[in-house]
């Protein structure tokens, strides 16, 4: 049985799932084009707008972890369908809101849709062979991410077409309608796996399944930054007059208790099988997850942070208008269309570890270059360097997620959830650092972080030499079937 027959229909699945992710980002950033309009319409303060923008990413961190567990257990078809249906509710809520706190609650729930990324990683990994996985995941991530740019371009035009002071409300409500319609369409059009292929589920639920005591303690430690990032966001909000100190204190306590409960779940999920001993062929190295966490925190985290500060940086450095600065800065985001698939393709072609190492060195060098941009530079040279830096950053993201599905198939959703969450953790950290450094030092800080990540990536194992692959080879030898048939079943 050839790969063409085994994975027949995979391009349709890739298109359908990429559009689901595109729609997720379209909804996630449906507020961005209307910030000034909403501020004027509801008479919000600059402080309140800042809080709404912060809360828009806050719950994405825990949501990616939870969604990762759900997709491994119930399958991407069901989880993506339910997510799109549920997320339509806060879309309508936000569109109908007439006060800051109504906007705040709706925006907090809308931030969960950013976790949709994790679902598609598992779906795409089921429908493509390992040798094509990097490119497929890169297309999914790169073109899906474009939903945020599409929202910026299309929603204001829709609001203008509708007209009136409530045009923005109808435009945002329309994104909720799109979620409902596409949820049903997606459910009727896709399956979790090709016909006859078994969907591998984790043996236990409630926390990531690990295969050694060392890995379990590593998971406990690596969970700390996820809660620390939420605590940092809470602290930043507490500095405003809108979030009382007492409310912030209660939030810290809730976060601490949630972390302790998470530690308990990690222990309870893993203790029995660790005590009994895990067969060598079933083991995987949690070190892979840790390094990929850091790599995505550097790449995707710096992308989110830099996109948020670039417009003002260009406006102040080159004395151009806000509109012009926004158009120039958008070049950083637009590179996603080719860079992320490019990083995945390079990983498929030349090796995943080697590609990531080279891209991280290039990321570090490009950010060093960005730190040197000043008023005397020709603006076209600055734009060219910005686009070059963006290419390396987003190609690095593609290289990271070319490896994620190959760590351990049955926990792919949870691994993708943790790595994806670390991307948001990186963004929170870099934005916090930006508050204390000028742009030049900020870029140098990212460059140094990328270089340390490069050093850490030397300890990565090339996925094709992993225990998972060796286990597959053993099955091939015992069964007498082709490798494609074994991988398929």
mmCIF file of C-alpha atoms in Angstrom, residues 79-360:
data_model
loop_
_atom_site.group_PDB
_atom_site.id
_atom_site.type_symbol
_atom_site.label_atom_id
_atom_site.label_comp_id
_atom_site.label_asym_id
_atom_site.label_seq_id
_atom_site.Cartn_x
_atom_site.Cartn_y
_atom_site.Cartn_z
ATOM 1 C CA UNK A 79 -12.631 19.454 19.660
ATOM 2 C CA UNK A 80 -12.276 21.985 16.816
ATOM 3 C CA UNK A 81 -16.006 21.798 16.090
ATOM 4 C CA UNK A 82 -16.949 22.396 19.724
ATOM 5 C CA UNK A 83 -14.380 25.179 20.142
ATOM 6 C CA UNK A 84 -15.727 27.108 17.142
ATOM 7 C CA UNK A 85 -19.317 26.713 18.349
ATOM 8 C CA UNK A 86 -18.563 27.785 21.919
ATOM 9 C CA UNK A 87 -16.379 30.720 20.927
ATOM 10 C CA UNK A 88 -19.210 32.246 18.908
ATOM 11 C CA UNK A 89 -20.957 33.101 22.211
ATOM 12 C CA UNK A 90 -18.357 35.628 23.471
ATOM 13 C CA UNK A 91 -18.213 37.032 19.912
ATOM 14 C CA UNK A 92 -21.875 38.008 20.175
ATOM 15 C CA UNK A 93 -21.379 39.098 23.795
ATOM 16 C CA UNK A 94 -18.536 41.414 22.812
ATOM 17 C CA UNK A 95 -20.555 42.824 19.913
ATOM 18 C CA UNK A 96 -23.471 43.654 22.240
ATOM 19 C CA UNK A 97 -21.372 44.937 25.175
ATOM 20 C CA UNK A 98 -21.991 48.464 26.417
ATOM 21 C CA UNK A 99 -19.545 48.664 29.337
ATOM 22 C CA UNK A 100 -15.872 47.992 30.032
ATOM 23 C CA UNK A 101 -16.518 44.953 32.241
ATOM 24 C CA UNK A 102 -18.781 43.317 29.665
ATOM 25 C CA UNK A 103 -16.019 43.796 27.091
ATOM 26 C CA UNK A 104 -13.460 42.458 29.584
ATOM 27 C CA UNK A 105 -15.333 39.212 30.305
ATOM 28 C CA UNK A 106 -16.113 38.573 26.636
ATOM 29 C CA UNK A 107 -12.498 39.262 25.644
ATOM 30 C CA UNK A 108 -11.178 36.911 28.332
ATOM 31 C CA UNK A 109 -13.260 34.046 26.939
ATOM 32 C CA UNK A 110 -12.349 34.979 23.363
ATOM 33 C CA UNK A 111 -8.670 34.545 24.205
ATOM 34 C CA UNK A 112 -9.327 30.785 24.436
ATOM 35 C CA UNK A 113 -9.745 30.592 20.654
ATOM 36 C CA UNK A 114 -5.992 31.136 20.297
ATOM 37 C CA UNK A 115 -5.619 27.544 21.501
ATOM 38 C CA UNK A 116 -7.167 26.308 18.256
ATOM 39 C CA UNK A 117 -3.647 26.130 16.843
ATOM 40 C CA UNK A 118 -2.925 23.031 18.957
ATOM 41 C CA UNK A 119 -5.853 21.092 17.487
ATOM 42 C CA UNK A 120 -4.677 21.351 13.911
ATOM 43 C CA UNK A 121 -1.146 20.262 14.770
ATOM 44 C CA UNK A 122 -2.528 16.861 15.803
ATOM 45 C CA UNK A 123 -4.928 16.676 12.845
ATOM 46 C CA UNK A 124 -2.255 17.440 10.241
ATOM 47 C CA UNK A 125 0.185 14.991 11.850
ATOM 48 C CA UNK A 126 -2.363 12.188 11.374
ATOM 49 C CA UNK A 127 -2.767 12.849 7.656
ATOM 50 C CA UNK A 128 0.817 13.312 6.462
ATOM 51 C CA UNK A 129 3.855 11.004 6.521
ATOM 52 C CA UNK A 130 6.885 12.171 8.547
ATOM 53 C CA UNK A 131 8.862 13.128 5.426
ATOM 54 C CA UNK A 132 6.180 15.715 4.489
ATOM 55 C CA UNK A 133 5.193 16.758 7.989
ATOM 56 C CA UNK A 134 7.374 19.863 8.312
ATOM 57 C CA UNK A 135 6.003 21.502 5.178
ATOM 58 C CA UNK A 136 2.402 20.518 5.988
ATOM 59 C CA UNK A 137 2.581 21.873 9.535
ATOM 60 C CA UNK A 138 4.331 24.990 8.210
ATOM 61 C CA UNK A 139 1.550 25.681 5.711
ATOM 62 C CA UNK A 140 -1.024 25.111 8.444
ATOM 63 C CA UNK A 141 0.689 27.462 10.909
ATOM 64 C CA UNK A 142 1.818 30.117 8.441
ATOM 65 C CA UNK A 143 -1.381 30.530 6.459
ATOM 66 C CA UNK A 144 -3.588 30.089 9.512
ATOM 67 C CA UNK A 145 -1.743 32.889 11.301
ATOM 68 C CA UNK A 146 -2.691 35.167 8.418
ATOM 69 C CA UNK A 147 -6.193 35.320 9.896
ATOM 70 C CA UNK A 148 -5.087 38.193 12.144
ATOM 71 C CA UNK A 149 -3.964 40.260 9.139
ATOM 72 C CA UNK A 150 -7.146 39.358 7.258
ATOM 73 C CA UNK A 151 -9.213 40.672 10.172
ATOM 74 C CA UNK A 152 -7.328 43.978 10.061
ATOM 75 C CA UNK A 153 -7.972 44.346 6.330
ATOM 76 C CA UNK A 154 -11.558 43.124 5.964
ATOM 77 C CA UNK A 155 -13.487 43.911 9.147
ATOM 78 C CA UNK A 156 -13.189 47.730 8.886
ATOM 79 C CA UNK A 157 -14.477 47.512 5.299
ATOM 80 C CA UNK A 158 -17.443 45.407 6.443
ATOM 81 C CA UNK A 159 -18.203 47.889 9.228
ATOM 82 C CA UNK A 160 -17.982 50.758 6.733
ATOM 83 C CA UNK A 161 -20.244 48.928 4.286
ATOM 84 C CA UNK A 162 -22.880 48.407 6.976
ATOM 85 C CA UNK A 163 -22.457 51.998 8.102
ATOM 86 C CA UNK A 164 -23.606 53.798 11.221
ATOM 87 C CA UNK A 165 -22.088 53.992 14.669
ATOM 88 C CA UNK A 166 -22.758 50.280 15.264
ATOM 89 C CA UNK A 167 -20.963 49.029 12.162
ATOM 90 C CA UNK A 168 -18.165 47.578 14.297
ATOM 91 C CA UNK A 169 -20.692 45.580 16.320
ATOM 92 C CA UNK A 170 -22.158 43.931 13.224
ATOM 93 C CA UNK A 171 -18.690 43.169 11.867
ATOM 94 C CA UNK A 172 -17.611 41.423 15.086
ATOM 95 C CA UNK A 173 -20.945 39.593 15.357
ATOM 96 C CA UNK A 174 -20.392 38.353 11.802
ATOM 97 C CA UNK A 175 -17.216 36.578 12.956
ATOM 98 C CA UNK A 176 -19.373 34.664 15.456
ATOM 99 C CA UNK A 177 -21.764 33.642 12.679
ATOM 100 C CA UNK A 178 -18.823 32.427 10.585
ATOM 101 C CA UNK A 179 -17.667 30.258 13.504
ATOM 102 C CA UNK A 180 -21.066 28.563 13.777
ATOM 103 C CA UNK A 181 -21.401 27.942 10.040
ATOM 104 C CA UNK A 182 -17.876 26.622 9.614
ATOM 105 C CA UNK A 183 -18.084 24.425 12.724
ATOM 106 C CA UNK A 184 -20.861 22.366 11.124
ATOM 107 C CA UNK A 185 -19.126 22.371 7.742
ATOM 108 C CA UNK A 186 -15.839 21.215 9.298
ATOM 109 C CA UNK A 187 -17.517 18.436 11.281
ATOM 110 C CA UNK A 188 -19.180 17.030 8.151
ATOM 111 C CA UNK A 189 -16.032 17.295 6.015
ATOM 112 C CA UNK A 190 -13.134 15.833 8.028
ATOM 113 C CA UNK A 191 -12.140 12.746 9.984
ATOM 114 C CA UNK A 192 -9.478 12.352 12.675
ATOM 115 C CA UNK A 193 -7.488 9.862 10.599
ATOM 116 C CA UNK A 194 -7.499 8.316 7.117
ATOM 117 C CA UNK A 195 -9.921 5.358 6.775
ATOM 118 C CA UNK A 196 -8.715 2.369 8.747
ATOM 119 C CA UNK A 197 -5.962 4.180 10.621
ATOM 120 C CA UNK A 198 -6.147 3.931 14.398
ATOM 121 C CA UNK A 199 -6.232 7.180 16.379
ATOM 122 C CA UNK A 200 -3.730 6.774 19.222
ATOM 123 C CA UNK A 201 -4.905 8.096 22.579
ATOM 124 C CA UNK A 202 -2.933 8.536 25.811
ATOM 125 C CA UNK A 203 -3.305 5.761 28.337
ATOM 126 C CA UNK A 204 -4.153 8.259 31.082
ATOM 127 C CA UNK A 205 -5.829 11.674 31.146
ATOM 128 C CA UNK A 206 -5.549 14.775 33.316
ATOM 129 C CA UNK A 207 -1.866 15.567 32.788
ATOM 130 C CA UNK A 208 0.901 14.821 30.311
ATOM 131 C CA UNK A 209 2.036 11.220 30.356
ATOM 132 C CA UNK A 210 5.812 10.909 30.870
ATOM 133 C CA UNK A 211 8.029 7.829 30.910
ATOM 134 C CA UNK A 212 10.575 8.421 33.693
ATOM 135 C CA UNK A 213 10.755 10.000 37.145
ATOM 136 C CA UNK A 214 13.271 12.498 35.799
ATOM 137 C CA UNK A 215 10.794 13.543 33.120
ATOM 138 C CA UNK A 216 8.017 13.865 35.691
ATOM 139 C CA UNK A 217 10.045 16.297 37.804
ATOM 140 C CA UNK A 218 10.986 18.124 34.610
ATOM 141 C CA UNK A 219 7.302 18.502 33.736
ATOM 142 C CA UNK A 220 6.571 19.868 37.219
ATOM 143 C CA UNK A 221 9.355 22.440 36.875
ATOM 144 C CA UNK A 222 8.408 23.403 33.317
ATOM 145 C CA UNK A 223 4.850 24.093 34.450
ATOM 146 C CA UNK A 224 6.017 26.933 36.722
ATOM 147 C CA UNK A 225 6.634 29.533 33.943
ATOM 148 C CA UNK A 226 3.104 28.985 32.617
ATOM 149 C CA UNK A 227 1.637 30.173 35.918
ATOM 150 C CA UNK A 228 4.363 32.782 36.418
ATOM 151 C CA UNK A 229 3.399 34.425 33.113
ATOM 152 C CA UNK A 230 -0.217 34.720 34.288
ATOM 153 C CA UNK A 231 1.002 36.144 37.603
ATOM 154 C CA UNK A 232 3.099 38.690 35.693
ATOM 155 C CA UNK A 233 0.084 39.766 33.650
ATOM 156 C CA UNK A 234 -1.915 40.058 36.876
ATOM 157 C CA UNK A 235 0.824 42.214 38.437
ATOM 158 C CA UNK A 236 0.890 44.503 35.406
ATOM 159 C CA UNK A 237 -2.891 44.911 35.594
ATOM 160 C CA UNK A 238 -2.698 45.591 39.343
ATOM 161 C CA UNK A 239 -0.563 48.647 38.610
ATOM 162 C CA UNK A 240 -3.624 50.256 37.024
ATOM 163 C CA UNK A 241 -6.484 51.781 38.966
ATOM 164 C CA UNK A 242 -8.983 49.291 37.508
ATOM 165 C CA UNK A 243 -7.754 46.113 39.211
ATOM 166 C CA UNK A 244 -7.777 46.367 43.049
ATOM 167 C CA UNK A 245 -4.763 45.069 44.949
ATOM 168 C CA UNK A 246 -7.024 42.651 46.826
ATOM 169 C CA UNK A 247 -8.312 41.176 43.548
ATOM 170 C CA UNK A 248 -4.731 40.706 42.373
ATOM 171 C CA UNK A 249 -3.866 38.957 45.653
ATOM 172 C CA UNK A 250 -6.799 36.579 45.259
ATOM 173 C CA UNK A 251 -5.659 35.834 41.688
ATOM 174 C CA UNK A 252 -2.146 34.979 42.941
ATOM 175 C CA UNK A 253 -3.620 32.558 45.469
ATOM 176 C CA UNK A 254 -5.823 30.923 42.821
ATOM 177 C CA UNK A 255 -2.814 30.529 40.514
ATOM 178 C CA UNK A 256 -0.732 28.978 43.310
ATOM 179 C CA UNK A 257 -3.486 26.526 44.248
ATOM 180 C CA UNK A 258 -4.066 25.632 40.592
ATOM 181 C CA UNK A 259 -0.369 24.907 40.182
ATOM 182 C CA UNK A 260 -0.354 22.649 43.241
ATOM 183 C CA UNK A 261 -3.380 20.801 41.876
ATOM 184 C CA UNK A 262 -1.554 20.428 38.560
ATOM 185 C CA UNK A 263 1.428 18.915 40.405
ATOM 186 C CA UNK A 264 -0.939 16.455 42.093
ATOM 187 C CA UNK A 265 -2.440 15.473 38.717
ATOM 188 C CA UNK A 266 1.009 14.980 37.186
ATOM 189 C CA UNK A 267 1.900 12.672 40.080
ATOM 190 C CA UNK A 268 -1.379 10.742 40.090
ATOM 191 C CA UNK A 269 -1.409 10.241 36.301
ATOM 192 C CA UNK A 270 2.175 8.981 36.136
ATOM 193 C CA UNK A 271 2.999 7.248 39.429
ATOM 194 C CA UNK A 272 1.546 3.789 38.712
ATOM 195 C CA UNK A 273 3.123 3.162 35.339
ATOM 196 C CA UNK A 274 6.440 4.688 36.454
ATOM 197 C CA UNK A 275 6.486 2.398 39.486
ATOM 198 C CA UNK A 276 5.733 -0.601 37.297
ATOM 199 C CA UNK A 277 8.382 0.434 34.794
ATOM 200 C CA UNK A 278 7.914 1.686 31.241
ATOM 201 C CA UNK A 279 9.117 -0.607 28.420
ATOM 202 C CA UNK A 280 12.086 0.869 26.602
ATOM 203 C CA UNK A 281 10.270 1.009 23.275
ATOM 204 C CA UNK A 282 7.464 3.064 24.863
ATOM 205 C CA UNK A 283 9.757 5.697 26.383
ATOM 206 C CA UNK A 284 10.383 9.175 25.002
ATOM 207 C CA UNK A 285 12.758 11.920 26.091
ATOM 208 C CA UNK A 286 11.051 14.838 27.857
ATOM 209 C CA UNK A 287 14.249 16.773 27.177
ATOM 210 C CA UNK A 288 12.953 17.145 23.610
ATOM 211 C CA UNK A 289 9.832 18.910 24.905
ATOM 212 C CA UNK A 290 11.843 21.232 27.165
ATOM 213 C CA UNK A 291 14.161 22.396 24.379
ATOM 214 C CA UNK A 292 11.290 22.855 21.923
ATOM 215 C CA UNK A 293 9.476 24.898 24.606
ATOM 216 C CA UNK A 294 12.418 27.283 24.815
ATOM 217 C CA UNK A 295 12.868 27.434 21.035
ATOM 218 C CA UNK A 296 9.219 28.410 20.488
ATOM 219 C CA UNK A 297 9.359 30.938 23.331
ATOM 220 C CA UNK A 298 12.228 32.624 21.474
ATOM 221 C CA UNK A 299 10.749 32.457 17.969
ATOM 222 C CA UNK A 300 6.994 32.918 18.360
ATOM 223 C CA UNK A 301 7.377 34.869 21.605
ATOM 224 C CA UNK A 302 9.679 37.416 20.004
ATOM 225 C CA UNK A 303 7.394 37.650 16.961
ATOM 226 C CA UNK A 304 4.405 38.655 19.095
ATOM 227 C CA UNK A 305 6.464 41.102 21.136
ATOM 228 C CA UNK A 306 8.184 42.728 18.152
ATOM 229 C CA UNK A 307 4.953 43.087 16.161
ATOM 230 C CA UNK A 308 3.451 45.013 19.091
ATOM 231 C CA UNK A 309 6.315 47.538 19.279
ATOM 232 C CA UNK A 310 7.449 47.905 15.652
ATOM 233 C CA UNK A 311 4.890 50.537 14.541
ATOM 234 C CA UNK A 312 5.897 52.949 17.289
ATOM 235 C CA UNK A 313 9.587 52.126 16.744
ATOM 236 C CA UNK A 314 9.442 53.038 13.043
ATOM 237 C CA UNK A 315 7.240 56.062 13.704
ATOM 238 C CA UNK A 316 9.688 57.518 16.239
ATOM 239 C CA UNK A 317 12.893 56.476 14.452
ATOM 240 C CA UNK A 318 12.015 57.747 10.969
ATOM 241 C CA UNK A 319 9.398 60.436 11.816
ATOM 242 C CA UNK A 320 6.731 58.894 9.592
ATOM 243 C CA UNK A 321 2.962 58.850 10.093
ATOM 244 C CA UNK A 322 1.193 56.272 12.213
ATOM 245 C CA UNK A 323 -0.446 54.766 9.125
ATOM 246 C CA UNK A 324 2.878 54.508 7.288
ATOM 247 C CA UNK A 325 4.574 52.977 10.331
ATOM 248 C CA UNK A 326 1.794 50.401 10.598
ATOM 249 C CA UNK A 327 2.180 49.401 6.954
ATOM 250 C CA UNK A 328 5.969 49.097 7.299
ATOM 251 C CA UNK A 329 5.688 47.056 10.493
ATOM 252 C CA UNK A 330 3.129 44.726 8.899
ATOM 253 C CA UNK A 331 5.929 43.342 6.744
ATOM 254 C CA UNK A 332 7.051 41.376 9.824
ATOM 255 C CA UNK A 333 3.717 39.525 10.000
ATOM 256 C CA UNK A 334 3.263 39.012 6.249
ATOM 257 C CA UNK A 335 6.407 36.879 5.996
ATOM 258 C CA UNK A 336 4.474 34.109 7.774
ATOM 259 C CA UNK A 337 2.908 33.080 4.460
ATOM 260 C CA UNK A 338 6.215 31.813 3.087
ATOM 261 C CA UNK A 339 8.606 31.691 6.061
ATOM 262 C CA UNK A 340 6.842 29.177 8.277
ATOM 263 C CA UNK A 341 6.190 26.682 5.446
ATOM 264 C CA UNK A 342 9.766 27.342 4.329
ATOM 265 C CA UNK A 343 11.136 26.375 7.737
ATOM 266 C CA UNK A 344 9.084 23.192 7.677
ATOM 267 C CA UNK A 345 10.234 22.319 4.153
ATOM 268 C CA UNK A 346 13.891 22.903 5.039
ATOM 269 C CA UNK A 347 13.435 20.608 8.054
ATOM 270 C CA UNK A 348 11.972 17.859 5.875
ATOM 271 C CA UNK A 349 14.730 18.259 3.301
ATOM 272 C CA UNK A 350 17.902 18.785 5.315
ATOM 273 C CA UNK A 351 17.183 17.494 8.824
ATOM 274 C CA UNK A 352 15.151 19.006 11.636
ATOM 275 C CA UNK A 353 17.844 19.597 14.251
ATOM 276 C CA UNK A 354 20.331 21.030 11.753
ATOM 277 C CA UNK A 355 17.717 23.387 10.299
ATOM 278 C CA UNK A 356 16.641 24.680 13.708
ATOM 279 C CA UNK A 357 20.249 25.267 14.782
ATOM 280 C CA UNK A 358 21.041 27.270 11.645
ATOM 281 C CA UNK A 359 17.832 29.305 11.902
ATOM 282 C CA UNK A 360 18.460 30.175 15.562
#
